[in-house]
Short mmCIF file of C-alpha atoms in Angstrom, two decimals:
data_model
loop_
_atom_site.label_atom_id
_atom_site.label_comp_id
_atom_site.label_asym_id
_atom_site.label_seq_id
_atom_site.Cartn_x
_atom_site.Cartn_y
_atom_site.Cartn_z
CA LEU A 6 10.98 3.06 -19.43
CA ARG A 7 7.90 0.90 -20.40
CA GLN A 8 5.65 4.37 -20.17
CA LEU A 9 8.11 5.87 -22.20
CA GLY A 10 7.68 3.36 -24.66
CA VAL A 11 4.00 3.85 -24.71
CA ILE A 12 4.43 7.47 -25.12
CA ILE A 13 6.86 6.64 -28.16
CA VAL A 14 4.04 4.28 -29.84
CA ALA A 15 1.46 7.04 -29.56
CA LEU A 16 4.12 9.66 -31.43
CA GLY A 17 4.56 6.76 -33.93
CA LEU A 18 0.76 6.59 -34.59
CA ASN A 19 0.91 10.47 -35.27
CA GLN A 20 -1.11 11.11 -32.05
CA PRO A 21 1.11 14.07 -30.23
CA SER A 22 -1.91 14.91 -28.26
CA LEU A 23 -2.20 11.55 -26.75
CA ALA A 24 1.44 11.30 -26.24
CA PHE A 25 1.38 14.57 -24.25
CA PHE A 26 -1.79 13.57 -22.14
CA HIS A 27 0.02 10.10 -21.33
CA LEU A 28 3.14 12.09 -20.37
CA ILE A 29 1.30 14.69 -18.12
CA THR A 30 -0.97 11.87 -16.20
CA HIS A 31 2.13 9.53 -15.99
CA ALA A 32 4.12 12.45 -14.36
CA LEU A 33 1.45 13.22 -11.79
CA PHE A 34 0.93 9.58 -10.69
CA LYS A 35 4.36 8.95 -10.61
CA ALA A 36 5.22 12.06 -8.63
CA LEU A 37 2.52 10.90 -5.93
CA LEU A 38 4.55 7.73 -5.88
CA PHE A 39 7.56 9.33 -5.34
CA ILE A 40 5.89 11.47 -2.44
CA CYS A 41 4.67 8.48 -0.82
CA ALA A 42 7.80 6.43 -0.87
CA GLY A 43 9.65 9.03 0.83
CA VAL A 44 6.93 9.15 3.61
CA ILE A 45 7.45 5.28 3.75
CA ILE A 46 11.30 5.59 3.87
CA HIS A 47 10.84 8.23 6.45
CA THR A 48 8.25 6.25 8.46
CA GLU A 49 10.67 3.33 8.32
CA THR A 50 13.53 5.08 9.66
CA ASN A 51 15.39 5.45 6.48
CA ASN A 52 14.92 1.68 5.42
CA GLN A 53 15.01 1.46 1.68
CA ASP A 54 14.67 -2.28 1.28
CA ILE A 55 11.18 -3.21 0.33
CA ARG A 56 11.40 -6.64 1.27
CA LEU A 57 11.78 -5.39 4.97
CA ILE A 58 8.97 -3.16 4.73
CA GLY A 59 5.37 -4.28 5.63
CA ASN A 60 2.47 -3.58 7.80
CA LEU A 61 2.27 0.06 6.51
CA ALA A 62 -1.77 -0.30 6.40
CA ASN A 63 -1.61 0.06 10.21
CA ILE A 64 1.48 2.51 10.39
CA SER A 65 0.42 4.96 7.96
CA PRO A 66 -2.79 4.22 6.25
CA ILE A 67 -3.51 7.61 4.34
CA THR A 68 0.05 7.11 2.76
CA VAL A 69 -0.94 3.52 1.72
CA VAL A 70 -4.18 4.68 0.20
CA PHE A 71 -2.56 7.30 -1.99
CA PHE A 72 0.22 5.02 -2.80
CA ASN A 73 -2.23 2.23 -3.93
CA ILE A 74 -4.38 4.84 -5.66
CA ALA A 75 -1.16 6.03 -7.76
CA ASN A 76 -0.10 2.16 -8.26
CA LEU A 77 -3.69 1.53 -9.63
CA SER A 78 -3.51 4.56 -12.03
CA LEU A 79 -0.20 3.38 -13.29
CA CYS A 80 -1.75 -0.17 -13.83
CA GLY A 81 -4.46 1.50 -15.92
CA THR A 82 -7.55 0.92 -13.82
CA PRO A 83 -10.69 2.17 -15.10
CA PHE A 84 -12.00 5.24 -14.20
CA LEU A 85 -8.39 6.65 -12.95
CA ALA A 86 -6.25 8.99 -15.19
CA GLY A 87 -3.72 6.20 -16.41
CA PHE A 88 -6.62 4.03 -17.76
CA TYR A 89 -7.99 7.27 -20.03
CA SER A 90 -4.48 8.09 -21.19
CA LYS A 91 -3.13 4.25 -21.65
CA ASP A 92 -6.27 3.13 -23.32
CA SER A 93 -6.66 5.87 -25.74
CA ILE A 94 -3.32 5.11 -27.19
CA LEU A 95 -3.86 1.36 -27.24
CA GLU A 96 -7.19 1.71 -28.90
CA THR A 97 -5.70 3.91 -31.56
CA PHE A 98 -2.76 1.21 -31.79
CA PHE A 99 -5.32 -1.61 -32.39
CA LEU A 100 -7.66 0.21 -34.70
CA LEU A 101 -4.55 0.26 -37.21
CA LYS A 102 -3.12 -2.58 -39.18
CA ILE A 103 -0.13 -3.23 -37.02
CA PRO A 104 1.90 -6.55 -37.48
CA LEU A 105 1.06 -9.11 -34.78
CA PRO A 106 4.59 -9.19 -33.34
CA THR A 107 4.49 -5.77 -32.47
CA ARG A 108 1.13 -5.91 -30.83
CA ILE A 109 2.25 -8.88 -28.71
CA ILE A 110 5.34 -6.79 -27.55
CA LEU A 111 3.15 -3.90 -26.70
CA ILE A 112 0.56 -5.98 -24.73
CA SER A 113 3.41 -7.75 -23.00
CA ARG A 114 4.90 -4.29 -21.91
CA VAL A 115 1.76 -3.02 -20.44
CA CYS A 116 1.00 -6.45 -18.69
CA LEU A 117 4.46 -6.33 -17.15
CA THR A 118 3.96 -2.86 -15.81
CA SER A 119 0.66 -3.94 -14.13
CA ALA A 120 2.37 -7.07 -12.70
CA TYR A 121 5.22 -5.18 -10.95
CA THR A 122 2.95 -2.46 -9.76
CA ILE A 123 0.44 -5.07 -8.17
CA ARG A 124 3.59 -6.90 -6.62
CA LEU A 125 4.38 -3.41 -5.00
CA SER A 126 0.92 -2.94 -3.64
CA ILE A 127 0.81 -6.34 -2.35
CA ILE A 128 4.24 -5.85 -0.39
CA THR A 129 3.06 -2.52 1.14
CA LEU A 130 -0.03 -3.94 2.74
#
């Protein structure tokens, strides 16, 4: 839901092209995450508990590479698709005169997305 909030912010800034760009890039790397999650669940004999899954880098290294690339894109890592879509929305947001509490809310949402995504990447290694 945090990414949908970023899309709504872009629409609120009267930037529908940025919102659509973020929607498409988010859909692509989220689809890759779901495909990798399916492979991981299948590899772990239908175990869906993330706390019991580990050592995936040795079991299926290619899946872990793609999984982490998609996670890094979700975080907005530079030179990945998520960076270009999210950064352009944030740049437009900060160029306008937006109240400080609203800025803090958006920054915290982006940071929370990065935090849980990095946690997921660490668990899968």
